C-alpha positions as semicolon CSV with decimal commas, in nm:
position;residue;x (nm);y (nm);z (nm)
1;X;0,031;0,002;0,007
2;X;0,144;0,331;-0,120
3;X;0,228;0,558;0,206
4;X;0,301;0,846;0,025
5;X;0,054;0,977;-0,296
6;X;0,196;0,808;-0,578
7;X;0,372;1,025;-0,874
8;X;0,178;0,941;-1,184
9;X;0,366;0,984;-1,557
10;X;0,180;0,927;-1,884
11;X;0,397;0,761;-2,131
12;X;0,218;0,850;-2,431
13;X;-0,005;1,110;-2,540
14;X;-0,346;0,971;-2,575
15;X;-0,510;0,919;-2,902
16;X;-0,875;0,895;-2,921
17;X;-1,013;0,574;-2,924
18;X;-0,704;0,395;-2,834
19;X;-0,536;0,257;-2,528
20;X;-0,240;0,435;-2,350
21;X;-0,018;0,385;-2,068
22;X;0,132;0,555;-1,755
23;X;0,405;0,435;-1,506
24;X;0,292;0,472;-1,150
25;X;0,578;0,552;-0,889
26;X;0,442;0,488;-0,501
27;X;0,686;0,483;-0,165
28;X;0,587;0,248;0,083
29;X;0,578;0,277;0,454
30;X;0,949;0,202;0,591
31;X;0,985;-0,083;0,866
32;X;1,116;0,076;1,159
33;X;1,145;-0,064;1,467
34;X;1,330;0,022;1,800
35;X;1,635;-0,071;2,006
36;X;1,440;-0,137;2,294
37;X;1,096;-0,021;2,429
38;X;1,135;0,008;2,763
39;X;1,015;0,338;2,929
40;X;1,305;0,636;2,881
41;X;1,468;0,831;3,107
42;X;1,453;1,228;3,096
43;X;1,648;1,556;3,279
44;X;1,380;1,767;3,334
45;X;1,318;2,028;3,642
46;X;0,967;2,072;3,693
47;X;0,811;2,372;3,724
48;X;0,680;2,422;4,128
49;X;0,426;2,702;4,207
50;X;0,553;2,921;4,470
51;X;0,394;3,245;4,643
52;X;0,661;3,458;4,416
53;X;0,503;3,303;4,083
54;X;0,144;3,359;4,226
55;X;0,236;3,699;4,317
56;X;0,369;3,770;3,956
57;X;0,063;3,615;3,798
58;X;-0,135;3,874;3,984
59;X;0,087;4,171;3,936
60;X;0,045;4,087;3,521
61;X;-0,341;4,081;3,583
62;X;-0,354;4,436;3,772
63;X;-0,087;4,580;3,523
64;X;-0,330;4,468;3,208
65;X;-0,581;4,734;3,447
66;X;-0,379;5,020;3,515
67;X;-0,457;5,330;3,332
68;X;-0,226;5,608;3,224
69;X;-0,295;5,961;3,265
70;X;-0,112;6,274;3,134
71;X;0,148;6,418;3,387
72;X;0,369;6,765;3,342
73;X;0,519;6,850;3,096
74;X;0,938;6,823;3,064
75;X;1,181;6,667;2,812
76;X;1,191;6,312;2,765
77;X;1,433;6,118;3,074
78;X;1,551;5,764;3,075
79;X;1,247;5,569;3,275
80;X;0,931;5,818;3,182
81;X;0,661;5,674;3,029
82;X;0,519;5,925;2,680
83;X;0,289;5,929;2,436
84;X;0,453;5,928;2,130
85;X;0,295;5,927;1,748
86;X;0,589;5,760;1,529
87;X;0,609;5,566;1,139
88;X;0,950;5,365;1,098
89;X;1,015;5,258;0,749
90;X;1,297;4,986;0,623
91;X;1,380;5,063;0,275
92;X;1,025;5,317;0,226
93;X;0,827;5,036;0,381
94;X;0,659;5,155;0,658
95;X;0,758;4,803;0,946
96;X;0,407;4,790;1,156
97;X;0,564;4,655;1,498
98;X;0,785;4,982;1,469
99;X;0,494;5,193;1,413
100;X;0,189;5,346;1,586
101;X;-0,084;5,639;1,676
102;X;-0,093;5,747;2,068
103;X;0,149;5,493;2,151
104;X;0,252;5,446;2,504
105;X;0,629;5,402;2,538
106;X;0,848;5,328;2,857
107;X;1,160;5,496;2,833
108;X;1,322;5,176;3,029
109;X;1,123;4,913;2,821
110;X;1,228;4,687;2,510
111;X;0,928;4,808;2,327
112;X;1,140;4,973;2,062
113;X;1,485;4,972;1,948
114;X;1,802;5,121;2,221
115;X;1,912;5,319;1,979
116;X;1,560;5,471;1,893
117;X;1,505;5,556;2,257
118;X;1,844;5,731;2,295
119;X;1,717;5,962;2,024
120;X;1,378;6,017;2,223
121;X;1,579;6,099;2,545
122;X;1,570;6,501;2,567
123;X;1,267;6,558;2,308
124;X;0,987;6,785;2,411
125;X;0,628;6,749;2,431
126;X;0,468;6,864;2,106
127;X;0,819;6,790;1,953
128;X;0,889;6,608;1,590
129;X;1,238;6,444;1,514
130;X;1,346;6,204;1,240
131;X;1,604;5,910;1,379
132;X;1,802;5,657;1,153
133;X;1,943;5,364;1,302
134;X;2,037;5,034;1,307
135;X;1,975;4,712;1,454
136;X;2,210;4,416;1,453
137;X;2,015;4,117;1,283
138;X;1,978;3,773;1,517
139;X;2,324;3,585;1,477
140;X;2,470;3,867;1,298
141;X;2,823;3,770;1,198
142;X;3,023;4,109;1,100
143;X;2,938;4,426;1,228
144;X;2,774;4,509;0,901
145;X;2,466;4,199;0,917
146;X;2,236;4,554;1,089
147;X;1,849;4,593;0,952
148;X;1,877;4,978;0,903
149;X;1,556;5,250;1,005
150;X;1,423;5,529;1,007
151;X;1,167;5,684;1,232
152;X;0,972;5,986;1,230
153;X;0,818;6,035;1,604
154;X;0,614;6,307;1,776
155;X;0,629;6,326;2,151
156;X;0,281;6,367;2,247
157;X;0,244;6,386;2,581
158;X;0,405;6,297;2,934
159;X;0,191;6,040;3,106
160;X;0,178;5,842;3,451
161;X;0,089;5,490;3,497
162;X;-0,203;5,451;3,779
163;X;-0,130;5,124;3,935
164;X;-0,454;4,948;4,059
165;X;-0,511;4,951;4,355
166;X;-0,617;4,591;4,481
167;X;-0,900;4,547;4,695
168;X;-1,216;4,361;4,774
169;X;-1,470;4,573;4,585
170;X;-1,212;4,548;4,314
171;X;-1,221;4,209;4,288
172;X;-1,555;4,173;4,288
173;X;-1,607;4,461;4,000
174;X;-1,395;4,285;3,784
175;X;-1,471;3,940;3,861
176;X;-1,851;3,904;3,978
177;X;-1,783;3,526;4,123
178;X;-1,529;3,626;4,344
179;X;-1,549;3,867;4,683
180;X;-1,250;3,909;4,841
181;X;-0,859;3,948;4,758
182;X;-0,807;3,606;4,951
183;X;-1,004;3,459;4,697
184;X;-0,866;3,623;4,423
185;X;-0,518;3,489;4,517
186;X;-0,691;3,150;4,581
187;X;-0,814;3,085;4,184
188;X;-0,538;3,228;4,070
189;X;-0,311;2,967;4,230
190;X;-0,561;2,710;4,060
191;X;-0,488;2,910;3,758
192;X;-0,116;2,863;3,794
193;X;-0,124;2,517;3,918
194;X;-0,294;2,424;3,624
195;X;-0,076;2,602;3,397
196;X;0,230;2,426;3,563
197;X;0,072;2,120;3,540
198;X;0,043;2,121;3,164
199;X;0,341;2,318;3,109
200;X;0,534;2,016;3,315
201;X;0,371;1,749;3,143
202;X;0,390;1,884;2,755
203;X;0,798;1,945;2,807
204;X;0,795;1,550;2,942
205;X;0,600;1,453;2,643
206;X;0,869;1,631;2,404
207;X;1,171;1,531;2,607
208;X;1,045;1,159;2,624
209;X;0,959;1,217;2,256
210;X;1,289;1,338;2,193
211;X;1,507;1,035;2,385
212;X;1,245;0,744;2,226
213;X;1,363;0,866;1,851
214;X;1,742;0,794;1,965
215;X;1,630;0,436;1,967
216;X;1,480;0,435;1,613
217;X;1,655;0,162;1,370
218;X;1,566;0,218;0,989
219;X;1,556;0,353;0,687
220;X;1,332;0,655;0,618
221;X;1,274;0,737;0,220
222;X;1,420;1,089;0,098
223;X;1,033;1,144;-0,012
224;X;0,901;1,149;0,326
225;X;1,103;1,440;0,483
226;X;1,034;1,601;0,113
227;X;0,671;1,528;0,219
228;X;0,668;1,625;0,586
229;X;0,908;1,992;0,481
230;X;0,596;2,085;0,252
231;X;0,350;1,978;0,498
232;X;0,515;2,209;0,753
233;X;0,573;2,548;0,522
234;X;0,165;2,457;0,424
235;X;0,081;2,449;0,774
236;X;0,297;2,764;0,826
237;X;0,182;2,972;0,566
238;X;-0,193;2,904;0,628
239;X;-0,099;2,978;0,978
240;X;-0,003;3,318;0,878
241;X;-0,271;3,362;0,635
242;X;-0,512;3,330;0,888
243;X;-0,368;3,643;1,083
244;X;-0,357;3,809;0,768
245;X;0,002;3,797;0,709
246;X;0,234;3,735;0,423
247;X;0,567;3,528;0,412
248;X;0,736;3,900;0,407
249;X;0,517;4,034;0,660
250;X;0,729;3,727;0,901
251;X;1,061;3,806;0,763
252;X;1,043;4,136;0,865
253;X;0,863;4,081;1,213
254;X;1,122;3,827;1,312
255;X;1,422;4,001;1,147
256;X;1,492;3,693;0,933
257;X;1,497;3,577;0,577
258;X;1,363;3,302;0,325
259;X;1,704;3,072;0,385
260;X;1,679;3,111;0,768
261;X;1,325;2,990;0,806
262;X;1,376;2,717;0,528
263;X;1,700;2,542;0,719
264;X;1,447;2,589;1,067
265;X;1,220;2,433;0,879
266;X;1,390;2,144;0,763
267;X;1,548;2,114;1,136
268;X;1,185;2,112;1,252
269;X;1,003;1,843;0,993
270;X;1,312;1,614;1,016
271;X;1,242;1,562;1,410
272;X;0,883;1,566;1,362
273;X;0,909;1,271;1,095
274;X;1,120;1,061;1,314
275;X;0,983;1,141;1,644
276;X;0,649;1,044;1,458
277;X;0,735;0,729;1,335
278;X;0,935;0,635;1,655
279;X;0,633;0,679;1,803
280;X;0,454;0,457;1,574
281;X;0,692;0,181;1,637
282;X;0,679;0,197;1,964
283;X;0,309;0,154;2,011
284;X;0,357;-0,172;1,744
285;X;0,669;-0,291;1,944
286;X;0,476;-0,308;2,224
287;X;0,223;-0,484;2,084
288;X;-0,069;-0,138;2,185
289;X;-0,446;-0,219;2,058
290;X;-0,696;0,083;1,974
291;X;-1,029;0,100;1,985
292;X;-1,275;0,254;1,760
293;X;-1,304;0,578;1,960
294;X;-0,954;0,604;2,019
295;X;-0,924;0,674;1,623
296;X;-1,235;0,907;1,627
297;X;-1,120;1,100;1,891
298;X;-0,767;1,133;1,690
299;X;-0,976;1,163;1,409
300;X;-1,171;1,478;1,529
301;X;-0,851;1,662;1,697
302;X;-0,686;1,646;1,406
303;X;-0,968;1,691;1,091
304;X;-1,242;1,845;1,336
305;X;-1,600;1,778;1,335
306;X;-1,698;1,426;1,468
307;X;-1,632;1,168;1,222
308;X;-1,695;0,811;1,263
309;X;-1,480;0,533;1,165
310;X;-1,703;0,430;0,924
311;X;-1,693;0,776;0,800
312;X;-1,321;0,775;0,771
313;X;-1,283;0,454;0,576
314;X;-1,553;0,563;0,329
315;X;-1,352;0,856;0,288
316;X;-1,006;0,743;0,259
317;X;-0,886;0,928;0,598
318;X;-0,885;0,623;0,815
319;X;-0,501;0,531;0,750
320;X;-0,448;0,884;0,887
321;X;-0,647;0,898;1,178
322;X;-0,528;0,551;1,310
323;X;-0,171;0,641;1,240
324;X;-0,226;0,959;1,491
325;X;-0,441;0,775;1,740
326;X;-0,118;0,510;1,797
327;X;0,071;0,817;1,806
328;X;-0,098;0,961;2,088
329;X;-0,144;0,612;2,239
330;X;0,222;0,568;2,216
331;X;0,340;0,955;2,380
332;X;0,087;0,896;2,651
333;X;0,214;0,541;2,785
334;X;0,570;0,757;2,748
335;X;0,488;1,002;2,949
336;X;0,335;0,736;3,234
337;X;0,609;0,541;3,260
338;X;0,910;0,805;3,224
339;X;1,174;0,853;3,473
340;X;1,241;1,174;3,577
341;X;1,551;1,309;3,726
342;X;1,630;1,665;3,805
343;X;1,933;1,850;3,673
């Protein structure tokens, strides 16, 4: 049974009323095994929920509700908060993440490049200035490996941050199901504990999958790597499109380029491919089994909707759904049985 979409080539141009020949090239599923089917050992430090972590989450929430009001005008100093209009250009094209109307700019923050902040220091309210500056690219090799920008900035006003006073009244006004500050901290702790549990399990799943991949034995045809790369790139572009962005937008925002993204995707798609095959080899090697509901659950996550096994078979999607279900079952077993050592 072909594992990938067959390549079909017509050998002779068909004539009306006559037969013709085609050449069909197929790639079969590789026969892969593992060097061991025992539980894996991973090294990781789990995230522990501490009072400091709870306080930091509460501070994030309160900061979200903070307001800004105008302060007395004075020349901009380090540590000030100012409202600005800024238009930033690169090669005569606007840079969205470095441009905006009435942006709140913290002069000791990281929302704008350091050379820009340095140029704003000393400006008066109402003053407009054009600034030319360069920012080293990520992984820059030489001093000339930089992105050059031209920003026109107007300081609109000095701002003062009005912090939220955490009281029972404030809590109930913004969270009607909670009455007191103590309850607010208790609910925040539950949220942080849940997030930490998910993070620890996701981290363990990733590390366990990496370890079982190291046990993979057998050769994977190049066609699978190529298909995995194309699939990952298509998904990446589709995700960008849903955000209303293009690849060029991504290159600009992340200060990267086509070649760097291609290398990143090649590495990631290869890892995804090998780790997926390793999970299926683990499933088969340990003699695990699937129920129809396992396949249907995997199909619902992958395809959406609530397809039944019969519908999956009828539409030719059963094999892929079974593959996803096998991987999910194997990964769950890996996580449940992994031996975890702290760093």
